[in-house]
Coordinates of C-alpha atoms and ligand atoms in Angstrom, one line a residue:
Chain A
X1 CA 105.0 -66.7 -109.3
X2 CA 107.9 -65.1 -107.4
X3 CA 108.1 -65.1 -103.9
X4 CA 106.9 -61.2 -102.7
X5 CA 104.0 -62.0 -105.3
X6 CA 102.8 -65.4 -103.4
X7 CA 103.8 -63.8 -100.1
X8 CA 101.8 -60.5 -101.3
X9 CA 98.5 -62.2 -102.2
X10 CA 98.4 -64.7 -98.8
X11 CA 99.0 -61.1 -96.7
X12 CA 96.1 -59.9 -99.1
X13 CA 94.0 -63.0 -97.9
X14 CA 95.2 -63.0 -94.6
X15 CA 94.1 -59.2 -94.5
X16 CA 90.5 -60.1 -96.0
X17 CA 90.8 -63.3 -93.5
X18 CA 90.8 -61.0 -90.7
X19 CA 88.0 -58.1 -92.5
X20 CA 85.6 -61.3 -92.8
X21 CA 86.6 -62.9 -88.6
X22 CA 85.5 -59.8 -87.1
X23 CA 82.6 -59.0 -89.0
X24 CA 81.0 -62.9 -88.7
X25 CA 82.6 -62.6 -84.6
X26 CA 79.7 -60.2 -84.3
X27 CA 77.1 -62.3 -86.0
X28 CA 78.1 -65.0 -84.1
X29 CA 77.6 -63.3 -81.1
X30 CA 74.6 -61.8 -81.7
X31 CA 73.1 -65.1 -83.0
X32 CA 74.7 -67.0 -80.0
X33 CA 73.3 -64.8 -77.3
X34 CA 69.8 -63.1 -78.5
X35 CA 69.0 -66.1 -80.7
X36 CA 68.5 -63.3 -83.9
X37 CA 70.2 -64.0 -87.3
X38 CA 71.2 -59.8 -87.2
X39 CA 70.5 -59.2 -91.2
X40 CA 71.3 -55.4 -91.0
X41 CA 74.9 -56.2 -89.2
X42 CA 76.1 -55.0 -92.5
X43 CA 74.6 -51.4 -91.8
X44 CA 75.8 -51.4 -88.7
X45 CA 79.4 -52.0 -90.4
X46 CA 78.4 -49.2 -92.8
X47 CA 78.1 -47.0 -90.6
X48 CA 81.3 -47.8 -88.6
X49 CA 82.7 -46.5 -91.8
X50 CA 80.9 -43.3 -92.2
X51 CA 81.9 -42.5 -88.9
X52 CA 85.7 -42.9 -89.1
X53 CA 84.7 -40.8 -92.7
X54 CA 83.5 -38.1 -90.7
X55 CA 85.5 -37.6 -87.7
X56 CA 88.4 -37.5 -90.2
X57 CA 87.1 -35.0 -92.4
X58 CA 84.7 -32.7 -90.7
X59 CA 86.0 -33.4 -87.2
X60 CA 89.9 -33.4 -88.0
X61 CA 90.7 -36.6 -86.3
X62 CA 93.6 -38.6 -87.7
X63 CA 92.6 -42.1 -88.5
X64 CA 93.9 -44.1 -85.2
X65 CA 91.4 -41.7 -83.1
X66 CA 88.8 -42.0 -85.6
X67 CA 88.7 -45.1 -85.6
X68 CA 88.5 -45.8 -81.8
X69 CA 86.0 -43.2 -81.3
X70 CA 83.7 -44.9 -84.0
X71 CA 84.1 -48.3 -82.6
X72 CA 83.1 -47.1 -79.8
X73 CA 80.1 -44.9 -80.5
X74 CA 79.1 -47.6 -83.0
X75 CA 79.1 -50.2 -80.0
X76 CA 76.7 -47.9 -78.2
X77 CA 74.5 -47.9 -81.2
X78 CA 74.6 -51.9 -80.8
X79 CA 73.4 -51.4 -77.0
X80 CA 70.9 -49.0 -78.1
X81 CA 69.2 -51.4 -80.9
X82 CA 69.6 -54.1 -78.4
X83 CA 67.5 -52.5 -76.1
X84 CA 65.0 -50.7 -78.1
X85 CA 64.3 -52.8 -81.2
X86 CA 66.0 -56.6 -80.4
X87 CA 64.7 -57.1 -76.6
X88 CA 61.1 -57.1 -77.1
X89 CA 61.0 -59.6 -79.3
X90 CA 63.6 -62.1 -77.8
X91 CA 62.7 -65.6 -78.2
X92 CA 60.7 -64.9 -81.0
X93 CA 63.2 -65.3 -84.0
X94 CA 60.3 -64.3 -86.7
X95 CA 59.7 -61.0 -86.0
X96 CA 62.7 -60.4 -84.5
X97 CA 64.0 -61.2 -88.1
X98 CA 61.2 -58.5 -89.4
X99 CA 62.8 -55.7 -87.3
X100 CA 66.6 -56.7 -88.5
X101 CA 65.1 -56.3 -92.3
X102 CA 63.7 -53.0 -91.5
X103 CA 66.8 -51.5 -90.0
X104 CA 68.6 -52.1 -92.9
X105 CA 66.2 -49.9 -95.0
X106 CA 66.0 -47.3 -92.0
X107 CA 69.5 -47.6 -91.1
X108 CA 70.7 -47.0 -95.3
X109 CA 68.5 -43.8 -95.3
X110 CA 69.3 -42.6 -92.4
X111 CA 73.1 -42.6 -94.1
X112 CA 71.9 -41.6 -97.2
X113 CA 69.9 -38.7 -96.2
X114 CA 72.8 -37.5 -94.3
X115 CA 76.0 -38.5 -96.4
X116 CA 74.5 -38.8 -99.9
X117 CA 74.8 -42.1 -102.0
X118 CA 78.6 -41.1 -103.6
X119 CA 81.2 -43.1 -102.8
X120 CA 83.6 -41.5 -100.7
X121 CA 87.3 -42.4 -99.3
X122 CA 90.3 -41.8 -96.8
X123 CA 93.4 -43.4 -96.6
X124 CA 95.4 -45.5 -94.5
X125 CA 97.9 -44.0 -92.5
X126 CA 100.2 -46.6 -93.1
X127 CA 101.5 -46.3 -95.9
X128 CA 104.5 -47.4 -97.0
X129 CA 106.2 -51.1 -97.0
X130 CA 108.3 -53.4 -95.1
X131 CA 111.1 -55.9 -96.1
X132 CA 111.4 -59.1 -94.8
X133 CA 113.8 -61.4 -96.8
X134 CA 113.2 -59.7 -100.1
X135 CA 109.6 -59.9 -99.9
X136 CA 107.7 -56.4 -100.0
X137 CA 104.6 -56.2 -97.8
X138 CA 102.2 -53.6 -97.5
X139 CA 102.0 -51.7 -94.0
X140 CA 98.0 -50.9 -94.7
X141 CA 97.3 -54.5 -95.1
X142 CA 99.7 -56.2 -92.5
X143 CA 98.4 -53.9 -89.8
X144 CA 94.6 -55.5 -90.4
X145 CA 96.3 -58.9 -90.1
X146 CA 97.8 -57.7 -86.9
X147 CA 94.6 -55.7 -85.6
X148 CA 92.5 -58.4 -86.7
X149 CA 93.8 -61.4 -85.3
X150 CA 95.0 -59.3 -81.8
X151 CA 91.2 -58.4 -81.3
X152 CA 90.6 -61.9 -82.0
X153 CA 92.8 -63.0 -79.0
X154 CA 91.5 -60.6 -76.8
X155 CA 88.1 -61.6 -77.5
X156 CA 89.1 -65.1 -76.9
X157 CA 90.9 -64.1 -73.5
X158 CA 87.7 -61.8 -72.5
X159 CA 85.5 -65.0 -73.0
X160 CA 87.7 -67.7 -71.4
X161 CA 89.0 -65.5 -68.0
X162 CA 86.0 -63.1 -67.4
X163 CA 82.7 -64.1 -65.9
X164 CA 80.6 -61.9 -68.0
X165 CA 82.4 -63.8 -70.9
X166 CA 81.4 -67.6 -69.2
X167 CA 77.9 -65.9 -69.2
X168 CA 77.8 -65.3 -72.9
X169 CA 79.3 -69.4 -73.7
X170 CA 77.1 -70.3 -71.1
X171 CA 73.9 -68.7 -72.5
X172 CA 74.6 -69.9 -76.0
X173 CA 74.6 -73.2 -74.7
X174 CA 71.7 -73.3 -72.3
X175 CA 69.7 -70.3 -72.3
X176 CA 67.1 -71.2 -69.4
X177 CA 69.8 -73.4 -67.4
X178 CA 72.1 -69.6 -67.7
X179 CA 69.3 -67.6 -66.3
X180 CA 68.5 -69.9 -63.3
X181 CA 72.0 -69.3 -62.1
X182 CA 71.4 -65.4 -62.1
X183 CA 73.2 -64.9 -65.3
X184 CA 71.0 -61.6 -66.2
X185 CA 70.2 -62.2 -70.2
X186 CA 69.5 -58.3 -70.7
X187 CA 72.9 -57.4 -69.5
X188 CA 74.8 -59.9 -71.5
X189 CA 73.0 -59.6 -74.5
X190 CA 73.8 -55.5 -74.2
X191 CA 77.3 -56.7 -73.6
X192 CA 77.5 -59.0 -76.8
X193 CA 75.8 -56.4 -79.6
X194 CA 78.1 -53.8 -78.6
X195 CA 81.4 -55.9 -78.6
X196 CA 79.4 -57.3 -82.3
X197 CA 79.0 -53.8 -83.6
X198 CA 82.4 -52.6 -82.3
X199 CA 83.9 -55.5 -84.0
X200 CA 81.9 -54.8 -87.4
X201 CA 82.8 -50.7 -86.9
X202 CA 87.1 -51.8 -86.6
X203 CA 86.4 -54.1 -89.9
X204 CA 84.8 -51.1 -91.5
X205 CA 87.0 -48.2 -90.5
X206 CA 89.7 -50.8 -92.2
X207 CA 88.0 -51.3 -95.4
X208 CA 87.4 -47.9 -95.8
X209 CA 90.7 -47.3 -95.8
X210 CA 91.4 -49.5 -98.7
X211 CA 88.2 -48.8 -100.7
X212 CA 85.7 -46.4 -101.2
X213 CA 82.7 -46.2 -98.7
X214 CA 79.0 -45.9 -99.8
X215 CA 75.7 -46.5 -98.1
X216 CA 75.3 -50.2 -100.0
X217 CA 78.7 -51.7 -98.8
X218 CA 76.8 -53.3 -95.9
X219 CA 75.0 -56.5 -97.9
X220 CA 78.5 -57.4 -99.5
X221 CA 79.7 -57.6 -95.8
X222 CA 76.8 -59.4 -95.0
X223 CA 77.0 -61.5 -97.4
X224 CA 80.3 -62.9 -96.3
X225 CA 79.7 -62.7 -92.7
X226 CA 76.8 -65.1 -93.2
X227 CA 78.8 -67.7 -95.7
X228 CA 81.9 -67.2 -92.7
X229 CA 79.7 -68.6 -90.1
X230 CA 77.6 -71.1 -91.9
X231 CA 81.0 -72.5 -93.3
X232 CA 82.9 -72.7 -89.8
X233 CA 78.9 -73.6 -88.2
X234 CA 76.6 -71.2 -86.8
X235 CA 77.0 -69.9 -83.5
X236 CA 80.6 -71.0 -82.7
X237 CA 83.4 -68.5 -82.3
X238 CA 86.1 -70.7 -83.2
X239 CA 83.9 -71.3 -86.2
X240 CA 83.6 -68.3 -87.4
X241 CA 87.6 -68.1 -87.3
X242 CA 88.2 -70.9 -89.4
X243 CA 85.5 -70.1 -91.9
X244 CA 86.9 -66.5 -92.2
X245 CA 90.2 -67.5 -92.8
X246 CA 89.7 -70.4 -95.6
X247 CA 86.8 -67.5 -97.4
X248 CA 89.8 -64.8 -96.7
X249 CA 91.8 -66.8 -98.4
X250 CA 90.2 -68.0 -101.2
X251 CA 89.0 -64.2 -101.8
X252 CA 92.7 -63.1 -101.4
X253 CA 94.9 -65.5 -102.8
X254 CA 92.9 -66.9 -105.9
X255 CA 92.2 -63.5 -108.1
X256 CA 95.7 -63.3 -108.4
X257 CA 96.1 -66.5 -110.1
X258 CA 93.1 -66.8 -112.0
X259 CA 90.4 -64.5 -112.7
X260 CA 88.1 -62.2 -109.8
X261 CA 85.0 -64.6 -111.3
X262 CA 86.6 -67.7 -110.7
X263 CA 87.4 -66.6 -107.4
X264 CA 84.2 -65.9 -106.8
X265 CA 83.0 -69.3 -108.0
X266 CA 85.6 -71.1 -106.1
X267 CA 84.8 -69.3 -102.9
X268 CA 81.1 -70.8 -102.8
X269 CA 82.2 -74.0 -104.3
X270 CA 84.2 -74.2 -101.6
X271 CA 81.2 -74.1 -99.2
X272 CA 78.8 -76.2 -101.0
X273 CA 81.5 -78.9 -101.0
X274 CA 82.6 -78.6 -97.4
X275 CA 79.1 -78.4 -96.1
X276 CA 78.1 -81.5 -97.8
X277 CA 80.1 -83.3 -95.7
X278 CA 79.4 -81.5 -92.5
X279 CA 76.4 -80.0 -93.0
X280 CA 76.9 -78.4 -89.4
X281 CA 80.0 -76.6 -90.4
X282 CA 83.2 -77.2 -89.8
X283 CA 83.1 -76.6 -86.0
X284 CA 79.4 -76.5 -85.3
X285 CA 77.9 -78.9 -83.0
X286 CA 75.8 -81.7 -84.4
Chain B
X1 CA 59.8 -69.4 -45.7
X2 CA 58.3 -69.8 -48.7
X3 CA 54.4 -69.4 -49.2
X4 CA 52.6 -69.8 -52.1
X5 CA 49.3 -68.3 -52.3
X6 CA 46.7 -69.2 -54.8
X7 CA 48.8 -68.5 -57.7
X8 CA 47.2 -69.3 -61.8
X9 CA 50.1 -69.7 -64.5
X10 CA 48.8 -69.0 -68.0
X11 CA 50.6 -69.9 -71.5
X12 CA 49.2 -67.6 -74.1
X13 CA 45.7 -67.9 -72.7
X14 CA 46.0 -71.5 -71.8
X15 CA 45.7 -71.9 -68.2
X16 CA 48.4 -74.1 -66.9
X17 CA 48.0 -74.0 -63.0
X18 CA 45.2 -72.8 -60.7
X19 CA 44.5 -71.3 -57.7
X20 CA 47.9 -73.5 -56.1
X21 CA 48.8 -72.9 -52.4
X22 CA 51.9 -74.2 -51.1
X23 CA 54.0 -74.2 -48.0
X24 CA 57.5 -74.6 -47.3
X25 CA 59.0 -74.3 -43.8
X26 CA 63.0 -74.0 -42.6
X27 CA 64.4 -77.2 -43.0
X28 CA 61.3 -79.1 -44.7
X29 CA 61.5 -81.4 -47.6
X30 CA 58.4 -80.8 -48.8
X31 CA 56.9 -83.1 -53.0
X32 CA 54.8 -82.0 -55.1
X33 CA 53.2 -85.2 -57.0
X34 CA 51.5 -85.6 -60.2
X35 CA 51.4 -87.0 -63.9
X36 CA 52.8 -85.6 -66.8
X37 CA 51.5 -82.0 -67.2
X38 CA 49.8 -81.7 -64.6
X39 CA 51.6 -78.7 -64.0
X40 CA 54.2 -79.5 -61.7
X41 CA 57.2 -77.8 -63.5
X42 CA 55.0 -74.5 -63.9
X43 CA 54.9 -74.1 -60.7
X44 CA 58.6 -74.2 -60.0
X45 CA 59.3 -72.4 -63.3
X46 CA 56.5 -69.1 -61.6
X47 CA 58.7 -69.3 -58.6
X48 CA 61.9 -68.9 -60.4
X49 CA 60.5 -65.8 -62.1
X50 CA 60.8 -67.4 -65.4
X51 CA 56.9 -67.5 -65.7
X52 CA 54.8 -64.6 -64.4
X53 CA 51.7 -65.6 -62.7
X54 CA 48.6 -64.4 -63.7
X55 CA 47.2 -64.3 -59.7
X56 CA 48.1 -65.2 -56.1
X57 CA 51.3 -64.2 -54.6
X58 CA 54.4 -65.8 -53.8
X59 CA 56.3 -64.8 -50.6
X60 CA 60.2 -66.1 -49.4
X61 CA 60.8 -64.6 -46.0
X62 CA 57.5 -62.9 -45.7
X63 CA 58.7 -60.7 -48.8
X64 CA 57.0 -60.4 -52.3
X65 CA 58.9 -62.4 -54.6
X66 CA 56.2 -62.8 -58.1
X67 CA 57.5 -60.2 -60.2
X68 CA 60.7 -60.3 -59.6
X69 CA 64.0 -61.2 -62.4
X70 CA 65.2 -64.4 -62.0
X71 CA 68.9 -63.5 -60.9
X72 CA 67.0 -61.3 -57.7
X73 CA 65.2 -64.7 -56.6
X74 CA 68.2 -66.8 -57.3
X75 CA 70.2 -64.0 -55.0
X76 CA 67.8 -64.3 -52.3
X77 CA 68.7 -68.4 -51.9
X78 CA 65.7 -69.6 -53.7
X79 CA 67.4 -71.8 -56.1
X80 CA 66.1 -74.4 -58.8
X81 CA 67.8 -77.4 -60.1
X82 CA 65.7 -77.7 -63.2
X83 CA 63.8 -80.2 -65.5
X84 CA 66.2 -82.1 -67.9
X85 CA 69.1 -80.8 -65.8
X86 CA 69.7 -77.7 -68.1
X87 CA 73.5 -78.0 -67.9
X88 CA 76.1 -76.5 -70.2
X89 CA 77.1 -79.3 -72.4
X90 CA 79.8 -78.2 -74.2
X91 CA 81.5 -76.9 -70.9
X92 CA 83.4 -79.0 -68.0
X93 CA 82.2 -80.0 -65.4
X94 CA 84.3 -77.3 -63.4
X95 CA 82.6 -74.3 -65.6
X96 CA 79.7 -75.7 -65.1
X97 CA 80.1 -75.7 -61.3
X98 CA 81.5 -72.5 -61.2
X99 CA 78.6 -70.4 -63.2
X100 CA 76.6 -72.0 -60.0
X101 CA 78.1 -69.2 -58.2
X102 CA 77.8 -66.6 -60.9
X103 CA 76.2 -64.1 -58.0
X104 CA 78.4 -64.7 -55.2
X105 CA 81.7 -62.4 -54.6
X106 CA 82.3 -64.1 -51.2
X107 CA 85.9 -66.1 -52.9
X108 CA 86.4 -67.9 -49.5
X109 CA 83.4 -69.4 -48.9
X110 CA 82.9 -70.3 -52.7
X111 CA 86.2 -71.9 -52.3
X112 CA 85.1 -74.1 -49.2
X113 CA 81.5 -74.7 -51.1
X114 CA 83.6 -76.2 -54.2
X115 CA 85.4 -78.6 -51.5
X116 CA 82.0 -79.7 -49.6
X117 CA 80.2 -80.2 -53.1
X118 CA 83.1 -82.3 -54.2
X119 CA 82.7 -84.6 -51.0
X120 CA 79.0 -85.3 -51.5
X121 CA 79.6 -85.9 -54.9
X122 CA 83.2 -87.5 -55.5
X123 CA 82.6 -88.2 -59.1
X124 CA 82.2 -84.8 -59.9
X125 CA 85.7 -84.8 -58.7
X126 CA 87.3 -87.3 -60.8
X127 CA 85.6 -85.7 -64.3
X128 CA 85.9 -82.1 -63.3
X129 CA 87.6 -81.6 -67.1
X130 CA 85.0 -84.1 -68.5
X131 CA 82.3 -81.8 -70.9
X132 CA 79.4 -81.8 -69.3
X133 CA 77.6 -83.0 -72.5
X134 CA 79.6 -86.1 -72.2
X135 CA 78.7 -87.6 -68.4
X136 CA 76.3 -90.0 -67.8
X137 CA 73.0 -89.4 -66.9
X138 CA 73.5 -89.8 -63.1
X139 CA 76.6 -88.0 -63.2
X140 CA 74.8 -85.0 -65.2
X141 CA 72.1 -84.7 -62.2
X142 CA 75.1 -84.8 -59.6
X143 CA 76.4 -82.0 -61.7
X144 CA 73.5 -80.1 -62.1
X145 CA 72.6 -80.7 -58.1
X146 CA 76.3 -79.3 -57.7
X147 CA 75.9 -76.2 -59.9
X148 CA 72.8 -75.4 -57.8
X149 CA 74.5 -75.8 -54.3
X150 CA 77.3 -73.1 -55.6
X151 CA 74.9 -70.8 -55.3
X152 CA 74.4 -71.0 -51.8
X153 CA 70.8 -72.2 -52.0
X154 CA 68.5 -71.7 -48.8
X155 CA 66.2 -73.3 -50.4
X156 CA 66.5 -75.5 -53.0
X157 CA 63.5 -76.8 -55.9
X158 CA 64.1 -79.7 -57.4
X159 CA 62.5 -80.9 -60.7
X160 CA 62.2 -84.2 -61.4
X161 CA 65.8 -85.2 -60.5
X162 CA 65.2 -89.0 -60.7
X163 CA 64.5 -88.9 -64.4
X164 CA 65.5 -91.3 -66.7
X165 CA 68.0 -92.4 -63.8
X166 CA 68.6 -96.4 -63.0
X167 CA 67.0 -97.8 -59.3
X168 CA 70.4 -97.2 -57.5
X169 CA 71.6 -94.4 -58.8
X170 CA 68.0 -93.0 -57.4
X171 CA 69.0 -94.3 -54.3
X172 CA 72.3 -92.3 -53.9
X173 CA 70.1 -89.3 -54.9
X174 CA 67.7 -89.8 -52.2
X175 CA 70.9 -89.9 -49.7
X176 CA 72.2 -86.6 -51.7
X177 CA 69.2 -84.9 -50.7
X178 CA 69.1 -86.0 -47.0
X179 CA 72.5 -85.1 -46.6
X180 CA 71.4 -81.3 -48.3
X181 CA 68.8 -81.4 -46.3
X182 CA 71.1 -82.1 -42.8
X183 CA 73.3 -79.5 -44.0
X184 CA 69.9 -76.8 -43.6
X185 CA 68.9 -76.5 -46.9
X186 CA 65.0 -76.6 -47.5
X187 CA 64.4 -78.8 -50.2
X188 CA 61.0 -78.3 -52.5
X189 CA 60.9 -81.4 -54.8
X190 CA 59.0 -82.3 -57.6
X191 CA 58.7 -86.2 -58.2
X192 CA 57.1 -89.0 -59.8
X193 CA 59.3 -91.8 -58.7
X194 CA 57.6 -93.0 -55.2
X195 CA 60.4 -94.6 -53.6
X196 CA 62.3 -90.9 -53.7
X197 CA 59.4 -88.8 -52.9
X198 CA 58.8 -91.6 -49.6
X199 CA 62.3 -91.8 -49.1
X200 CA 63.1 -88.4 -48.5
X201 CA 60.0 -86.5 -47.8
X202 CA 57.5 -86.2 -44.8
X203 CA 54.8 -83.4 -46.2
X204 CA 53.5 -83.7 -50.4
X205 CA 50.7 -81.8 -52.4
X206 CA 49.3 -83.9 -54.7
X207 CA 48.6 -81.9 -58.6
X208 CA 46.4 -82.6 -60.6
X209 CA 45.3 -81.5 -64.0
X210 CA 46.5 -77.8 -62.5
X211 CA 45.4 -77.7 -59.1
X212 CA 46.3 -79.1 -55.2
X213 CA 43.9 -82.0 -55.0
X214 CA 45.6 -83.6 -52.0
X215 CA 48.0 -82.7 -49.3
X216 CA 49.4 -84.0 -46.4
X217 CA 51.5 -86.6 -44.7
X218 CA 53.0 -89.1 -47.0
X219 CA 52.2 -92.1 -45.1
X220 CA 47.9 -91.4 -45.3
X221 CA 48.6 -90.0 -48.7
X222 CA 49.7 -93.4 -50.2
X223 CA 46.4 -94.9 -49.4
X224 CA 44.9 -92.4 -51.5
X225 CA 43.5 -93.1 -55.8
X226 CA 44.4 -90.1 -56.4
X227 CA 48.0 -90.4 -54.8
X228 CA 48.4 -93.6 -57.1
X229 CA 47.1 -92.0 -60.2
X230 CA 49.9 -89.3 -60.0
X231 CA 52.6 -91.7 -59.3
X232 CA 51.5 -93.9 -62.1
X233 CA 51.1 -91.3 -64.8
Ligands
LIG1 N1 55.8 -73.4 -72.8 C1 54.6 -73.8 -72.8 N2 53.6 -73.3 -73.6 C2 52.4 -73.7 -73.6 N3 51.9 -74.7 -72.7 C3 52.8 -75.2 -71.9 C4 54.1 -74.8 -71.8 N4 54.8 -75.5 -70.9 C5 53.8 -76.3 -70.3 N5 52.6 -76.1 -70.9 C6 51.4 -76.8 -70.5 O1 51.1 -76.5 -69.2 C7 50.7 -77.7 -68.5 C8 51.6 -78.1 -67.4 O2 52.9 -78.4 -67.8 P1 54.1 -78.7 -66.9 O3 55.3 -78.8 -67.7 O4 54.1 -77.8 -65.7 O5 53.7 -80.2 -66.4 P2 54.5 -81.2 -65.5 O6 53.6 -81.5 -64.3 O7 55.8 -80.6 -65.1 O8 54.6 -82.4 -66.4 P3 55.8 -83.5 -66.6 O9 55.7 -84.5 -65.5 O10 55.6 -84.1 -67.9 O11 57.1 -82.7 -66.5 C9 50.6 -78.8 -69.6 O12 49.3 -78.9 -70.1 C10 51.5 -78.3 -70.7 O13 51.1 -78.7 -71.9
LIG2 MG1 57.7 -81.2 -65.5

């Protein structure tokens, strides 16, 4: 291959490497702090779509704007579920589970009723391409690697430097030793679905400007989010960084050299083989 | 300062404690004795809030405290270092400490706590970048002593803190907890090891299968079968 091809596919993985970090940051987050393996994370991420869809088209937004307004709104959302559907049933992971399976169906409906099941689209405003050394790279993708991986930093910074952030590590680790120093659960668990479903609303608003949206692209999302953090080892941020990136990867780079089936094939290969020998992931504990 | 009055803890529909009055005065270092389950952690577990009791009251300061969230009774100075230490093991030793003092905004006197806490326990000191996970088992009750002490404890429970520790290093806890104690802190300890509770303690209630059986001055208590069957398990 030539170099803007090689250089072309890792931005492509780097670009998917960054879609897959911040949608398995949130279900890391939410499976750190409220204990709950968050199944319908992929609606939520749906619906971070829908939402830069609409303030685009109906509401006349240009995409920068849609796209902050949505992740925020769909943070809110996050709150909201946290408070009315998650909080009742903390500490008991069962039903808890029960609730995340119905959301997905109410949560799909909801869209569908409203949207209709067609696929729909907008595009990037970056468009265009830059040239470093001869190579060509794509604006829309570089600025997901940048937007990505700069979320991912302040996310880091947030946890290491604020207190609410020392809360969150701190509950993850020890949830009754965290609440006997006044760390107050409810608030921090409020705090970590909304940065989740923030995070899974910017990943969205991304892919939708890449692909087509439609009321079903949650369980692919899902889907990877889940392999992500049981590959990098469940609950652990930096986890769920290097999981993302080797999946990205694999999902980016690979179909251009071989086929989009092997790639496929490779990908979970990839994580039968590496959790084989650390069947706690790659950065879980024990 | 704090009063306990007839409280029952449930689990499900499994009674746990019954009908348990205690009293804890300014400055007292007051045990609670008994064997394995007889209910000893519930009771500090209903004070904390992170149990609701089922009847009975608990006052601090003459105030209504049973129903309250845990951070609102940890902000009022009734602090707990608990059971199995309950530390963040994946943190240092300095993170740890400094989540002790996740309510306070007073900077200055945290500062000055972080210095006093280091004196009485040295150690700490020397490992403050050590994960928590990783110290000792003395070192980890030091730690999770320390952690409580950031908080500004007025008083201060105490579950089982000479578990799974070795003869001396249960001796230095005993002086830990005298010198808390010197320094006005009321100390409510739970206990099984003798020499600690004798050590450090003039008043105990004696538990048993969920209720007070006993209480009253250590020295007439240890005469007691019922004093020996809690100590012995
Ligand atoms: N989470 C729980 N669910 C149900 N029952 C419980 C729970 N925790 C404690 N119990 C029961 O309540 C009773 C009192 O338990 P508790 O932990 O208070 O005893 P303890 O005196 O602290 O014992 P130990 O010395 O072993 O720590 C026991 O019968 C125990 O089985
Ligand atoms: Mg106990």
């Amino acid at each position: 291959m030539e170099m803007t091809a090689i250089a072309q596919s890792l931005l492509n993985g780097l670009a998917i490497s960054g879609i897959y970090i911040l949608i398995a940051l949130g279900l890391t987050l939410v499976l750190s702090i409220m204990g709950i393996v968050q199944i319908s994370h992929g609606e939520i991420y749906m619906v971070g779509a829908y939402c830069v869809y609409y303030l685009i088209k109906s509401a006349g937004f240009s995409f920068i704007p849609a796209l902050i307004v949505a992740t925020l709104f769909v943070g809110c959302i996050g709150v909201f579920l946290e408070r009315v559907f998650f909080r009742p049933f903390r500490g008991d992971p069962d039903r808890a589970m029960t609730v995340s399976i119905s959301l997905i169906l109410i949560i799909q409906n909801i869209v569908l009723f409203l949207a209709g099941g067609n696929p729909k689209s907008y595009s990037s405003p970056f468009t265009g391409v830059l040239f470093i050394f001869g190579i060509v790279i794509a604006w829309k993708r570089l600025i997901i690697v940048i937007v990505g991986f700069g979320l991912l930093v302040l996310l880091f910074l947030f946890i290491r430097y604020t207190k609410t952030g020392q809360a969150m590590l701190a509950i993850s680790q020890e949830r009754e030793g965290a609440a006997l120093q006044g760390i107050n659960i409810d608030f921090v668990s409020a705090v970590a679905m909304f940065l989740g479903c923030a995070l899974a609303a910017v990943a969205a608003g991304f892919i939708g400007s890449l692909f087509s949206i439609s009321p079903t692209m949650g369980s692919f999302a899902l889907m990877k989010g889940i392999a992500v953090i049981i590959l990098g080892g469940l609950g652990s941020i930096a986890g769920a960084v290097i999981g993302g990136l080797i999946l990205g990867l694999i999902d980016g780079v690979l179909p251009a050299i071989t086929s989009t089936y092997t790639a496929g094939l490779v990908g979970f290969a990839a994580i039968i083989i590496i959790l084989l020998f650390r069947p706690q992931g790659i950065w879980g504990h024990e | 300062m704090l009063k306990l009055k007839k409280i029952s803890v449930h689990y499900g529909t499994a009674e746990a404690v019954r009908d348990i009055s205690i009293n804890v005065e300014e400055k007292d270092v007051i045990s609670v004795i008994g064997a394995n389950g007889a209910g000893k952690s519930t009771i500090l577990k209903a004070v904390s809030g992170l149990i609701p009791v089922s009847s009975g009251e608990i006052e601090f300061d003459g105030k209504r405290i049973d129903g309250l969230p845990v951070n609102k009774i940890v902000s009022l100075g009734l602090v707990q270092v608990p059971e199995g230490r309950k530390l963040f093991p994946y943190m240092n030793v300095m993170s740890n400490i400094k989540l002790g003092a996740y309510l306070r905004k007073d900077k200055a006197d945290i500062k000055s706590d972080l210095a006093k806490v280091f004196e009485l326990f040295p150690r700490l000191k020397e490992r403050r970048a050590q994960n928590a996970g990783s110290l000792s088992g003395g070192e980890q009750q030091m730690l999770a002593i320390a952690r409580a002490l950031m908080a500004k404890p007025r008083l201060l429970m105490m579950d089982e803190p000479s578990l799974g520790l070795a003869p001396i290093i249960i001796d230095n806890l005993s002086k830990a907890i005298k010198e808390i104690n010197r320094s006005g802190i009321s100390v409510l300890l739970v206990e099984q090891n003798a020499g600690l509770v004798m050590n450090v303690s003039e008043k105990c209630y004696v538990v048993e299968v969920g209720k007070v059986v006993l209480e009253g001055d250590m020295k007439d208590l240890m005469k007691n079968d019922s004093v020996k069957r809690a100590f012995l398990g």
